[in-house]
């Protein structure tokens, strides 16, 4: 008997994906650079299903039914290229290489084009949900050629998370589309986490609540419109007490957030596309600020002056923070979805944004009830320019507005950094503005660089002769 699918790269993610396929009744071919991991998997989990382990790449390939489906789950970057170089010569036209690691979408585009020339299907598939998701049902975002989905999709849909029986897996679009969407998913995850962290900080510093009390507040929020995996685990983390010291866990952890890079990639891609993903950018920068130990030490040594949190608030802080969190979250998602739409247009991917919201409802880190509303918004209006003008989100944000402003103002007045809340609000006000000071910037650009400007009252490009006495306007 041959295997329906193979997995090469059997560290924690690959091992769990392989087990997931096997638990769904598929025969799974196994391979890893070093045979130890393959052997271990079969010894520990062999009873879970049918596995065909191979020591060599050639035996592994030979153990697969055609068209061959080879999932690569190795370290992103050079290792992925090394594995592709090893397997491509062993495969035949119509076979599929599926990169399920966290590849950069431009690498995926490059690899897809190179393998297409050899008649191979290369599928860059975003997989979210961490090791638990890989085992019990991740959210899967496969890109690559549409026809490969016919032979591959059903297997991926089998192992994906389900919502009301519907799989969290859909063909996203050609070449790098799947990895792009996975990248933006991670960027949104960064923003979500930063906003939650700011909410916690305000409840603690302005509200004077202890972490255990804040855990209860989050548990309450989790029952409402903010209900999501990230809110749920935040409550768990805040409840945690350090066994050694008896202190809240959050107080014994070094306050320097690390990152593996997908948030940064999202912002870099957004800069290239010209999409203002300020919520994601602020969250990446906030992590970088937290991790800048030298700069923070210099600031501490200089005792940069500022207000001490007053622990007072005119209003219902808890309710206001919930509103500010929800509104800021809407902005971050609106920006992320705008980025997906911009890339889809740029690369001709034809991504259905509503379908992305749909497959993020379970399995992945940003899973939330909230995504249902995003799906509905795009189902109603696929060409929606921004989620902020959809009825549901417009209502939510206008309802939250007063509270959002009070919270951002309190943070600023009491000297508590809340870049996520503040920048989301600034973005919202920027969109609302009838006139922006961008007109002045155009004037400055024309002054020093003769970059020209457009007028509100007539067509054409104009330049003012700033260096002359009468500063006459001319057609440019
Ligand atoms: P690692 O990223 O730690 O990679 C280890 C695996 O890569 C091992 O199987 C290792 O083989 C193999 N490998 C490394 N270098 C090479 C090489 N040059 N040639 C062949 N094989 C090589 O494993 P993870 O399971 O943590 O992650 C796998 C992928 O999944 C990564 O791309 C990662 O970014 C992504 N990931 C995704 C997560 C998610 O939530 N979606 C979570 C975690 C990771 P060997 O045993 O021989 O050393």
Tab-separated table of N, CA, C and O in Angstrom, residues 192-279:
chain	number	residue	atom	x	y	z
A	192	UNK	N	-3.430	42.457	18.035
A	192	UNK	CA	-4.387	41.982	19.037
A	192	UNK	C	-3.703	41.858	20.398
A	192	UNK	O	-4.216	42.302	21.428
A	193	UNK	N	-2.542	41.241	20.406
A	193	UNK	CA	-1.816	41.006	21.665
A	193	UNK	C	-1.391	42.317	22.306
A	193	UNK	O	-1.497	42.501	23.520
A	194	UNK	N	-0.912	43.256	21.490
A	194	UNK	CA	-0.492	44.557	22.017
A	194	UNK	C	-1.682	45.294	22.629
A	194	UNK	O	-1.587	45.868	23.715
A	195	UNK	N	-2.817	45.272	21.934
A	195	UNK	CA	-4.003	45.982	22.441
A	195	UNK	C	-4.463	45.362	23.755
A	195	UNK	O	-4.827	46.075	24.703
A	196	UNK	N	-4.447	44.058	23.832
A	196	UNK	CA	-4.837	43.378	25.076
A	196	UNK	C	-3.871	43.762	26.195
A	196	UNK	O	-4.274	44.031	27.337
A	197	UNK	N	-2.587	43.829	25.852
A	197	UNK	CA	-1.583	44.193	26.858
A	197	UNK	C	-1.808	45.623	27.358
A	197	UNK	O	-1.665	45.910	28.549
A	198	UNK	N	-2.170	46.523	26.442
A	198	UNK	CA	-2.447	47.903	26.851
A	198	UNK	C	-3.674	47.955	27.761
A	198	UNK	O	-3.709	48.708	28.746
A	199	UNK	N	-4.689	47.178	27.431
A	199	UNK	CA	-5.898	47.146	28.266
A	199	UNK	C	-5.543	46.701	29.684
A	199	UNK	O	-5.959	47.307	30.681
A	200	UNK	N	-4.737	45.657	29.764
A	200	UNK	CA	-4.282	45.157	31.072
A	200	UNK	C	-3.518	46.241	31.831
A	200	UNK	O	-3.751	46.484	33.023
A	201	UNK	N	-2.621	46.910	31.121
A	201	UNK	CA	-1.776	47.927	31.758
A	201	UNK	C	-2.623	49.065	32.329
A	201	UNK	O	-2.380	49.546	33.445
A	202	UNK	N	-3.621	49.478	31.571
A	202	UNK	CA	-4.496	50.575	32.042
A	202	UNK	C	-5.336	50.121	33.233
A	202	UNK	O	-5.516	50.873	34.205
A	203	UNK	N	-5.860	48.904	33.165
A	203	UNK	CA	-6.668	48.404	34.290
A	203	UNK	C	-5.800	48.314	35.549
A	203	UNK	O	-6.259	48.549	36.663
A	204	UNK	N	-4.539	48.002	35.357
A	204	UNK	CA	-3.659	47.858	36.511
A	204	UNK	C	-3.186	49.215	37.031
A	204	UNK	O	-3.288	49.515	38.212
A	205	UNK	N	-2.685	50.039	36.100
A	205	UNK	CA	-2.062	51.301	36.532
A	205	UNK	C	-3.064	52.408	36.825
A	205	UNK	O	-2.855	53.204	37.725
A	206	UNK	N	-4.099	52.494	36.033
A	206	UNK	CA	-5.113	53.520	36.298
A	206	UNK	C	-6.164	52.965	37.258
A	206	UNK	O	-6.578	53.634	38.202
A	207	UNK	N	-6.573	51.715	37.014
A	207	UNK	CA	-7.643	51.130	37.835
A	207	UNK	C	-7.167	50.571	39.164
A	207	UNK	O	-7.963	50.358	40.072
A	208	UNK	N	-5.868	50.334	39.279
A	208	UNK	CA	-5.334	49.789	40.523
A	208	UNK	C	-5.711	48.337	40.777
A	208	UNK	O	-5.628	47.857	41.906
A	209	UNK	N	-6.125	47.605	39.738
A	209	UNK	CA	-6.502	46.194	39.920
A	209	UNK	C	-5.283	45.283	39.930
A	209	UNK	O	-4.317	45.527	39.215
A	210	UNK	N	-5.380	44.237	40.691
A	210	UNK	CA	-4.330	43.214	40.712
A	210	UNK	C	-4.531	42.265	39.520
A	210	UNK	O	-5.655	42.122	39.028
A	211	UNK	N	-3.457	41.582	39.081
A	211	UNK	CA	-3.579	40.671	37.935
A	211	UNK	C	-4.733	39.666	38.069
A	211	UNK	O	-5.441	39.407	37.089
A	212	UNK	N	-4.927	39.108	39.275
A	212	UNK	CA	-5.995	38.111	39.420
A	212	UNK	C	-7.369	38.737	39.168
A	212	UNK	O	-8.254	38.105	38.580
A	213	UNK	N	-7.538	39.997	39.587
A	213	UNK	CA	-8.820	40.680	39.332
A	213	UNK	C	-8.977	40.957	37.838
A	213	UNK	O	-10.065	40.838	37.281
A	214	UNK	N	-7.869	41.337	37.224
A	214	UNK	CA	-7.927	41.637	35.788
A	214	UNK	C	-8.237	40.353	35.010
A	214	UNK	O	-8.961	40.376	34.013
A	215	UNK	N	-7.730	39.236	35.506
A	215	UNK	CA	-8.056	37.947	34.876
A	215	UNK	C	-9.573	37.763	34.849
A	215	UNK	O	-10.143	37.311	33.847
A	216	UNK	N	-10.220	38.123	35.954
A	216	UNK	CA	-11.685	37.968	35.995
A	216	UNK	C	-12.388	38.917	35.040
A	216	UNK	O	-13.392	38.566	34.421
A	217	UNK	N	-11.838	40.115	34.930
A	217	UNK	CA	-12.420	41.072	33.974
A	217	UNK	C	-12.316	40.485	32.557
A	217	UNK	O	-13.283	40.498	31.789
A	218	UNK	N	-11.158	39.946	32.231
A	218	UNK	CA	-10.976	39.350	30.896
A	218	UNK	C	-11.902	38.150	30.697
A	218	UNK	O	-12.447	37.951	29.617
A	219	UNK	N	-12.068	37.363	31.750
A	219	UNK	CA	-12.981	36.221	31.635
A	219	UNK	C	-14.390	36.710	31.317
A	219	UNK	O	-15.095	36.117	30.506
A	220	UNK	N	-14.775	37.808	31.946
A	220	UNK	CA	-16.087	38.393	31.666
A	220	UNK	C	-16.172	38.858	30.214
A	220	UNK	O	-17.149	38.579	29.509
A	221	UNK	N	-15.132	39.546	29.768
A	221	UNK	CA	-15.111	40.030	28.378
A	221	UNK	C	-15.173	38.873	27.396
A	221	UNK	O	-15.713	38.990	26.303
A	222	UNK	N	-14.572	37.776	27.787
A	222	UNK	CA	-14.539	36.625	26.888
A	222	UNK	C	-15.943	36.082	26.598
A	222	UNK	O	-16.160	35.409	25.603
A	223	UNK	N	-16.878	36.399	27.486
A	223	UNK	CA	-18.263	35.970	27.261
A	223	UNK	C	-18.974	36.890	26.265
A	223	UNK	O	-20.040	36.571	25.771
A	224	UNK	N	-18.404	38.066	26.031
A	224	UNK	CA	-19.069	39.056	25.173
A	224	UNK	C	-18.472	39.132	23.783
A	224	UNK	O	-17.902	38.162	23.283
A	225	UNK	N	-18.576	40.296	23.186
A	225	UNK	CA	-18.161	40.473	21.785
A	225	UNK	C	-16.653	40.331	21.597
A	225	UNK	O	-16.179	40.140	20.474
A	226	UNK	N	-15.873	40.454	22.681
A	226	UNK	CA	-14.420	40.280	22.567
A	226	UNK	C	-14.007	38.809	22.641
A	226	UNK	O	-12.825	38.491	22.508
A	227	UNK	N	-14.983	37.949	22.850
A	227	UNK	CA	-14.711	36.517	23.039
A	227	UNK	C	-13.750	35.975	21.996
A	227	UNK	O	-14.016	36.052	20.796
A	228	UNK	N	-12.616	35.437	22.436
A	228	UNK	CA	-11.583	34.968	21.514
A	228	UNK	C	-10.554	34.158	22.279
A	228	UNK	O	-10.447	34.251	23.503
A	229	UNK	N	-9.794	33.405	21.527
A	229	UNK	CA	-8.722	32.598	22.122
A	229	UNK	C	-7.723	33.481	22.872
A	229	UNK	O	-7.319	33.160	23.997
A	230	UNK	N	-7.332	34.608	22.270
A	230	UNK	CA	-6.313	35.442	22.908
A	230	UNK	C	-6.812	36.065	24.218
A	230	UNK	O	-6.054	36.199	25.173
A	231	UNK	N	-8.085	36.439	24.275
A	231	UNK	CA	-8.636	36.977	25.524
A	231	UNK	C	-8.684	35.862	26.576
A	231	UNK	O	-8.333	36.062	27.747
A	232	UNK	N	-9.078	34.689	26.127
A	232	UNK	CA	-9.178	33.539	27.034
A	232	UNK	C	-7.818	33.194	27.654
A	232	UNK	O	-7.699	33.041	28.876
A	233	UNK	N	-6.775	33.112	26.808
A	233	UNK	CA	-5.466	32.730	27.365
A	233	UNK	C	-4.863	33.869	28.184
A	233	UNK	O	-4.093	33.628	29.103
A	234	UNK	N	-5.245	35.114	27.869
A	234	UNK	CA	-4.771	36.250	28.673
A	234	UNK	C	-5.252	36.082	30.112
A	234	UNK	O	-4.482	36.284	31.066
A	235	UNK	N	-6.507	35.702	30.276
A	235	UNK	CA	-7.050	35.482	31.623
A	235	UNK	C	-6.261	34.378	32.331
A	235	UNK	O	-5.915	34.503	33.512
A	236	UNK	N	-5.932	33.327	31.588
A	236	UNK	CA	-5.163	32.223	32.186
A	236	UNK	C	-3.777	32.695	32.637
A	236	UNK	O	-3.318	32.345	33.728
A	237	UNK	N	-3.124	33.473	31.780
A	237	UNK	CA	-1.774	33.943	32.115
A	237	UNK	C	-1.836	34.877	33.338
A	237	UNK	O	-0.994	34.793	34.240
A	238	UNK	N	-2.845	35.737	33.380
A	238	UNK	CA	-2.947	36.691	34.495
A	238	UNK	C	-3.280	35.996	35.818
A	238	UNK	O	-2.950	36.489	36.892
A	239	UNK	N	-3.948	34.860	35.719
A	239	UNK	CA	-4.309	34.111	36.927
A	239	UNK	C	-3.107	33.366	37.510
A	239	UNK	O	-3.090	33.012	38.676
A	240	UNK	N	-2.155	33.112	36.651
A	240	UNK	CA	-1.029	32.255	37.028
A	240	UNK	C	-0.199	32.894	38.150
A	240	UNK	O	0.124	34.085	38.109
A	241	UNK	N	0.128	32.086	39.160
A	241	UNK	CA	0.965	32.547	40.270
A	241	UNK	C	2.273	31.771	40.216
A	241	UNK	O	2.282	30.564	39.998
A	242	UNK	N	3.364	32.481	40.397
A	242	UNK	CA	4.678	31.839	40.367
A	242	UNK	C	4.845	30.961	41.604
A	242	UNK	O	4.700	31.434	42.745
A	243	UNK	N	5.153	29.684	41.387
A	243	UNK	CA	5.221	28.725	42.496
A	243	UNK	C	6.343	29.078	43.471
A	243	UNK	O	6.218	28.904	44.676
A	244	UNK	N	7.420	29.607	42.938
A	244	UNK	CA	8.592	29.858	43.766
A	244	UNK	C	8.416	31.050	44.694
A	244	UNK	O	8.770	31.002	45.871
A	245	UNK	N	7.870	32.137	44.150
A	245	UNK	CA	7.808	33.390	44.921
A	245	UNK	C	6.404	33.708	45.417
A	245	UNK	O	6.245	34.589	46.267
A	246	UNK	N	5.403	33.060	44.853
A	246	UNK	CA	4.026	33.381	45.225
A	246	UNK	C	3.532	34.672	44.588
A	246	UNK	O	2.427	35.134	44.851
A	247	UNK	N	4.378	35.246	43.732
A	247	UNK	CA	3.980	36.499	43.060
A	247	UNK	C	3.180	36.190	41.798
A	247	UNK	O	3.287	35.094	41.249
A	248	UNK	N	2.423	37.199	41.305
A	248	UNK	CA	1.763	36.983	40.006
A	248	UNK	C	2.831	36.658	38.956
A	248	UNK	O	3.887	37.292	38.940
A	249	UNK	N	2.514	35.700	38.106
A	249	UNK	CA	3.443	35.292	37.045
A	249	UNK	C	3.895	36.491	36.212
A	249	UNK	O	5.079	36.633	35.908
A	250	UNK	N	2.956	37.391	35.855
A	250	UNK	CA	3.338	38.540	35.001
A	250	UNK	C	4.391	39.412	35.653
A	250	UNK	O	5.076	40.161	34.958
A	251	UNK	N	4.504	39.339	36.987
A	251	UNK	CA	5.478	40.198	37.660
A	251	UNK	C	6.869	39.588	37.744
A	251	UNK	O	7.832	40.286	38.072
A	252	UNK	N	6.985	38.304	37.443
A	252	UNK	CA	8.322	37.706	37.514
A	252	UNK	C	8.919	37.486	36.114
A	252	UNK	O	10.052	37.047	35.982
A	253	UNK	N	8.152	37.825	35.071
A	253	UNK	CA	8.664	37.662	33.698
A	253	UNK	C	9.342	38.956	33.258
A	253	UNK	O	8.825	40.054	33.518
A	254	UNK	N	10.508	38.843	32.628
A	254	UNK	CA	11.208	40.020	32.091
A	254	UNK	C	10.311	40.677	31.036
A	254	UNK	O	9.775	39.997	30.155
A	255	UNK	N	10.154	41.990	31.138
A	255	UNK	CA	9.195	42.689	30.264
A	255	UNK	C	9.820	43.096	28.935
A	255	UNK	O	9.795	44.261	28.544
A	256	UNK	N	10.372	42.118	28.242
A	256	UNK	CA	10.936	42.369	26.910
A	256	UNK	C	10.327	41.362	25.941
A	256	UNK	O	10.665	40.184	25.994
A	257	UNK	N	9.445	41.847	25.060
A	257	UNK	CA	8.739	40.933	24.153
A	257	UNK	C	9.642	40.564	22.985
A	257	UNK	O	10.282	41.428	22.385
A	258	UNK	N	9.675	39.286	22.686
A	258	UNK	CA	10.489	38.825	21.556
A	258	UNK	C	9.619	38.638	20.324
A	258	UNK	O	8.391	38.730	20.395
A	259	UNK	N	10.266	38.399	19.195
A	259	UNK	CA	9.504	38.184	17.967
A	259	UNK	C	10.321	37.344	16.998
A	259	UNK	O	11.533	37.402	16.986
A	260	UNK	N	9.569	36.573	16.198
A	260	UNK	CA	10.263	35.718	15.236
A	260	UNK	C	10.251	36.306	13.831
A	260	UNK	O	10.906	35.784	12.944
A	261	UNK	N	9.498	37.378	13.607
A	261	UNK	CA	9.665	38.063	12.328
A	261	UNK	C	8.445	38.234	11.448
A	261	UNK	O	8.456	39.082	10.566
A	262	UNK	N	7.374	37.461	11.674
A	262	UNK	CA	6.254	37.594	10.732
A	262	UNK	C	5.533	38.938	10.895
A	262	UNK	O	4.986	39.457	9.922
A	263	UNK	N	5.550	39.500	12.105
A	263	UNK	CA	4.958	40.828	12.296
A	263	UNK	C	5.747	41.875	11.516
A	263	UNK	O	5.177	42.720	10.826
A	264	UNK	N	7.052	41.758	11.617
A	264	UNK	CA	7.927	42.696	10.895
A	264	UNK	C	7.717	42.555	9.390
A	264	UNK	O	7.603	43.551	8.670
A	265	UNK	N	7.631	41.325	8.905
A	265	UNK	CA	7.389	41.109	7.471
A	265	UNK	C	6.092	41.779	7.039
A	265	UNK	O	6.003	42.331	5.939
A	266	UNK	N	5.085	41.665	7.879
A	266	UNK	CA	3.785	42.248	7.519
A	266	UNK	C	3.927	43.749	7.312
A	266	UNK	O	3.405	44.311	6.347
A	267	UNK	N	4.659	44.378	8.233
A	267	UNK	CA	4.822	45.831	8.135
A	267	UNK	C	5.684	46.185	6.924
A	267	UNK	O	5.373	47.123	6.180
A	268	UNK	N	6.735	45.416	6.710
A	268	UNK	CA	7.588	45.687	5.537
A	268	UNK	C	6.778	45.576	4.246
A	268	UNK	O	6.874	46.427	3.364
A	269	UNK	N	5.960	44.547	4.154
A	269	UNK	CA	5.142	44.364	2.946
A	269	UNK	C	4.126	45.494	2.817
A	269	UNK	O	3.853	45.974	1.715
A	270	UNK	N	3.590	45.916	3.952
A	270	UNK	CA	2.596	46.995	3.928
A	270	UNK	C	3.230	48.294	3.457
A	270	UNK	O	2.614	49.071	2.723
A	271	UNK	N	4.473	48.533	3.862
A	271	UNK	CA	5.170	49.749	3.422
A	271	UNK	C	5.328	49.709	1.907
A	271	UNK	O	5.110	50.703	1.220
A	272	UNK	N	5.690	48.540	1.378
A	272	UNK	CA	5.855	48.428	-0.069
A	272	UNK	C	4.533	48.624	-0.809
A	272	UNK	O	4.501	49.173	-1.900
A	273	UNK	N	3.459	48.146	-0.207
A	273	UNK	CA	2.145	48.273	-0.853
A	273	UNK	C	1.517	49.644	-0.587
A	273	UNK	O	0.508	49.988	-1.195
A	274	UNK	N	2.096	50.392	0.349
A	274	UNK	CA	1.541	51.702	0.696
A	274	UNK	C	0.241	51.611	1.485
A	274	UNK	O	-0.613	52.490	1.401
A	275	UNK	N	0.094	50.547	2.264
A	275	UNK	CA	-1.118	50.402	3.082
A	275	UNK	C	-0.783	50.731	4.537
A	275	UNK	O	0.139	50.144	5.110
A	276	UNK	N	-1.499	51.668	5.132
A	276	UNK	CA	-1.170	52.076	6.503
A	276	UNK	C	-1.668	51.084	7.548
A	276	UNK	O	-2.747	51.242	8.108
A	277	UNK	N	-0.857	50.078	7.847
A	277	UNK	CA	-1.223	49.130	8.906
A	277	UNK	C	-0.633	49.607	10.237
A	277	UNK	O	0.159	48.931	10.872
A	278	UNK	N	-1.088	50.798	10.661
A	278	UNK	CA	-0.459	51.416	11.831
A	278	UNK	C	-0.615	50.561	13.089
A	278	UNK	O	0.276	50.547	13.938
A	279	UNK	N	-1.723	49.853	13.212
A	279	UNK	CA	-1.928	49.031	14.412
A	279	UNK	C	-0.890	47.921	14.503
A	279	UNK	O	-0.328	47.651	15.566
